[in-house]
């Protein structure tokens, strides 16, 4: 990874997880990869996800608990002419934040931990509330029939790409074009460009 893009600050990494609605879980069976998008929630250093007790993903994990998991937060698409006057396609790129985890998936057995994980997921996806807490006995049947897994990280890598490696001239050229285009994601990207230009 280009060292200009690498992020190691745990607070910044956790913010990407907490802002993401879903991530991509990659597993492997018989030397064949299988990747699937999933809802998830971070609780401390652990990620939780859930699903039916019998499906392809769960069957694979039962035999091979090693997995990779990734989350991407897209920012502005940088048109090729935003940073070059040579008429080439090569400078076109996407600015983004991404986090990847390699780790081991473990099945959650206890009702209390299942309820805690799903309660955290509800707070993330439905912060307005409006539901009975998952500790309520009304959920006993649902919790029993739902598989909940924890992903324990063994390694975490994070990449934020906001033009940190660019010359001042190209950096400012991109900023100017994004401000002129002026849609919400462009203006948000400009803020991030300046933020990480200073940090790195």
Coordinates of C-alpha atoms in Angstrom, one line a residue:
X1 CA 0.0 0.0 0.0
X2 CA 1.2 3.5 -0.8
X3 CA 2.2 4.9 2.7
X4 CA 0.5 8.2 1.8
X5 CA -2.9 6.4 1.9
X6 CA -2.4 4.1 5.0
X7 CA -4.4 4.9 8.1
X8 CA -3.6 3.4 11.5
X9 CA -5.7 5.6 13.8
X10 CA -8.2 3.3 15.4
X11 CA -10.8 6.1 15.9
X12 CA -10.8 6.8 12.1
X13 CA -11.0 3.1 11.3
X14 CA -13.9 2.5 13.7
X15 CA -15.7 5.5 12.2
X16 CA -15.7 3.8 8.8
X17 CA -17.2 0.6 10.3
X18 CA -19.8 2.6 12.2
X19 CA -20.9 4.6 9.2
X20 CA -21.2 1.7 6.8
X21 CA -24.6 0.0 6.4
X22 CA -23.0 -3.2 5.0
X23 CA -19.7 -4.8 4.2
X24 CA -18.5 -7.7 2.0
X25 CA -17.7 -11.0 3.7
X26 CA -15.4 -13.3 1.7
X27 CA -15.1 -17.0 2.6
X28 CA -13.7 -20.1 0.9
X29 CA -14.7 -23.7 0.4
X30 CA -12.8 -26.3 -1.6
X31 CA -10.5 -23.6 -3.0
X32 CA -13.5 -21.6 -4.4
X33 CA -14.1 -18.1 -3.0
X34 CA -17.5 -16.9 -2.1
X35 CA -18.3 -13.3 -1.2
X36 CA -21.5 -11.9 0.1
X37 CA -22.7 -8.4 1.3
X38 CA -23.9 -8.4 4.9
X39 CA -25.2 -6.0 7.5
X40 CA -22.9 -5.9 10.5
X41 CA -22.2 -4.0 13.7
X42 CA -19.0 -3.2 15.6
X43 CA -19.0 -3.8 19.3
X44 CA -15.6 -2.8 20.7
X45 CA -12.9 -4.7 18.7
X46 CA -15.4 -7.3 17.4
X47 CA -17.8 -7.3 14.4
X48 CA -21.1 -9.2 14.6
X49 CA -23.4 -10.3 11.8
X50 CA -26.4 -12.7 11.6
X51 CA -28.4 -14.9 9.3
X52 CA -30.4 -18.0 8.8
X53 CA -28.8 -21.0 10.6
X54 CA -28.7 -23.0 7.3
X55 CA -27.5 -21.2 4.2
X56 CA -24.4 -21.3 2.0
X57 CA -22.4 -18.8 4.0
X58 CA -23.0 -20.5 7.4
X59 CA -22.2 -23.9 5.9
X60 CA -18.9 -22.7 4.6
X61 CA -18.0 -21.0 7.9
X62 CA -18.7 -24.2 9.8
X63 CA -15.9 -25.9 7.8
X64 CA -13.6 -22.9 7.4
X65 CA -13.9 -20.0 9.9
X66 CA -11.1 -18.0 8.3
X67 CA -12.4 -15.0 6.4
X68 CA -11.8 -11.5 5.0
X69 CA -14.2 -8.7 5.4
X70 CA -14.1 -5.3 3.7
X71 CA -16.0 -2.0 3.9
X72 CA -15.8 0.9 1.4
X73 CA -17.0 4.4 1.8
X74 CA -17.1 6.0 -1.6
X75 CA -16.4 9.7 -2.2
X76 CA -16.1 11.7 -5.3
X77 CA -15.3 10.3 -8.7
X78 CA -12.4 12.3 -10.1
X79 CA -12.8 12.8 -13.8
X80 CA -9.6 12.4 -15.9
X81 CA -9.6 16.1 -16.8
X82 CA -9.8 17.2 -13.2
X83 CA -6.1 16.7 -12.7
X84 CA -4.6 16.6 -16.2
X85 CA -4.7 18.7 -19.4
X86 CA -3.2 16.0 -21.6
X87 CA -6.5 14.4 -22.6
X88 CA -5.6 11.0 -21.3
X89 CA -8.0 8.6 -19.4
X90 CA -5.3 7.5 -16.9
X91 CA -5.8 10.2 -14.3
X92 CA -9.5 9.2 -13.7
X93 CA -9.9 7.7 -10.2
X94 CA -12.2 7.4 -7.2
X95 CA -11.5 8.8 -3.8
X96 CA -12.6 6.6 -0.9
X97 CA -12.1 5.2 2.5
X98 CA -11.7 1.4 2.9
X99 CA -11.0 -1.0 5.7
X100 CA -10.1 -4.7 5.3
X101 CA -10.0 -7.4 8.1
X102 CA -8.6 -10.8 8.1
X103 CA -9.8 -12.9 11.0
X104 CA -11.7 -15.8 12.4
X105 CA -15.4 -16.2 12.7
X106 CA -16.9 -17.7 15.8
X107 CA -20.5 -18.7 16.4
X108 CA -22.3 -17.0 19.3
X109 CA -24.0 -19.5 21.5
X110 CA -25.3 -17.5 24.5
X111 CA -28.7 -15.8 24.3
X112 CA -27.3 -12.8 26.2
X113 CA -24.5 -12.2 23.7
X114 CA -26.9 -12.7 20.7
X115 CA -29.3 -10.2 22.2
X116 CA -26.5 -7.7 22.8
X117 CA -25.2 -8.0 19.3
X118 CA -28.6 -7.7 17.6
X119 CA -29.5 -4.8 20.0
X120 CA -26.3 -3.0 18.8
X121 CA -27.2 -3.7 15.2
X122 CA -30.7 -2.2 15.7
X123 CA -29.3 0.9 17.3
X124 CA -27.0 1.3 14.3
X125 CA -29.7 0.7 11.6
X126 CA -32.7 2.2 13.5
X127 CA -31.3 4.8 15.9
X128 CA -34.8 6.3 16.5
X129 CA -35.7 3.2 18.6
X130 CA -39.4 2.3 18.7
X131 CA -38.9 -1.4 19.5
X132 CA -38.8 -3.7 22.5
X133 CA -35.3 -4.4 23.8
X134 CA -33.8 -7.7 22.6
X135 CA -33.6 -8.8 26.2
X136 CA -37.4 -9.2 26.2
X137 CA -38.7 -12.8 26.2
X138 CA -40.8 -12.0 23.1
X139 CA -37.6 -12.6 21.1
X140 CA -36.8 -16.0 22.6
X141 CA -38.0 -18.0 19.6
X142 CA -36.3 -15.6 17.0
X143 CA -33.0 -15.6 18.9
X144 CA -33.0 -19.4 19.1
X145 CA -33.5 -19.7 15.3
X146 CA -31.1 -17.0 14.3
X147 CA -27.4 -17.6 13.8
X148 CA -25.2 -14.8 15.2
X149 CA -21.5 -14.7 14.5
X150 CA -18.6 -12.7 15.8
X151 CA -15.6 -11.8 13.6
X152 CA -12.5 -11.5 15.6
X153 CA -9.8 -9.6 13.7
X154 CA -6.3 -10.9 13.3
X155 CA -5.1 -8.1 11.1
X156 CA -6.7 -4.8 10.0
X157 CA -5.6 -2.5 7.1
X158 CA -7.1 0.8 6.2
X159 CA -6.7 3.0 3.2
X160 CA -8.0 6.6 2.7
X161 CA -7.4 7.9 -0.8
X162 CA -7.9 11.7 -1.1
X163 CA -5.0 12.8 -3.3
X164 CA -2.4 12.9 -0.5
X165 CA 0.3 11.9 -2.9
X166 CA -0.3 14.5 -5.5
X167 CA 1.7 17.7 -6.2
X168 CA 0.2 20.9 -4.9
X169 CA -0.7 21.9 -8.5
X170 CA -2.7 18.7 -9.2
X171 CA -4.3 18.7 -5.8
X172 CA -5.6 22.3 -6.1
X173 CA -6.7 21.6 -9.7
X174 CA -8.9 18.7 -8.4
X175 CA -10.3 20.9 -5.6
X176 CA -11.2 23.6 -8.0
X177 CA -13.0 21.2 -10.3
X178 CA -14.9 19.5 -7.5
X179 CA -16.0 22.9 -6.1
X180 CA -17.2 23.9 -9.6
X181 CA -19.2 20.7 -10.0
X182 CA -20.5 21.3 -6.6
X183 CA -22.6 18.3 -5.8
X184 CA -22.8 17.2 -2.2
X185 CA -20.3 14.3 -2.4
X186 CA -17.8 16.6 -4.2
X187 CA -18.0 19.2 -1.4
X188 CA -17.7 16.5 1.2
X189 CA -14.7 15.1 -0.6
X190 CA -13.0 18.5 -0.7
X191 CA -13.3 18.7 3.1
X192 CA -11.7 15.3 3.4
X193 CA -8.9 16.1 1.0
X194 CA -7.9 19.1 3.1
X195 CA -8.3 17.1 6.3
X196 CA -6.0 14.3 5.3
X197 CA -3.6 16.5 3.4
X198 CA -2.7 18.0 6.8
X199 CA -2.7 14.7 8.7
X200 CA -0.4 12.7 6.5

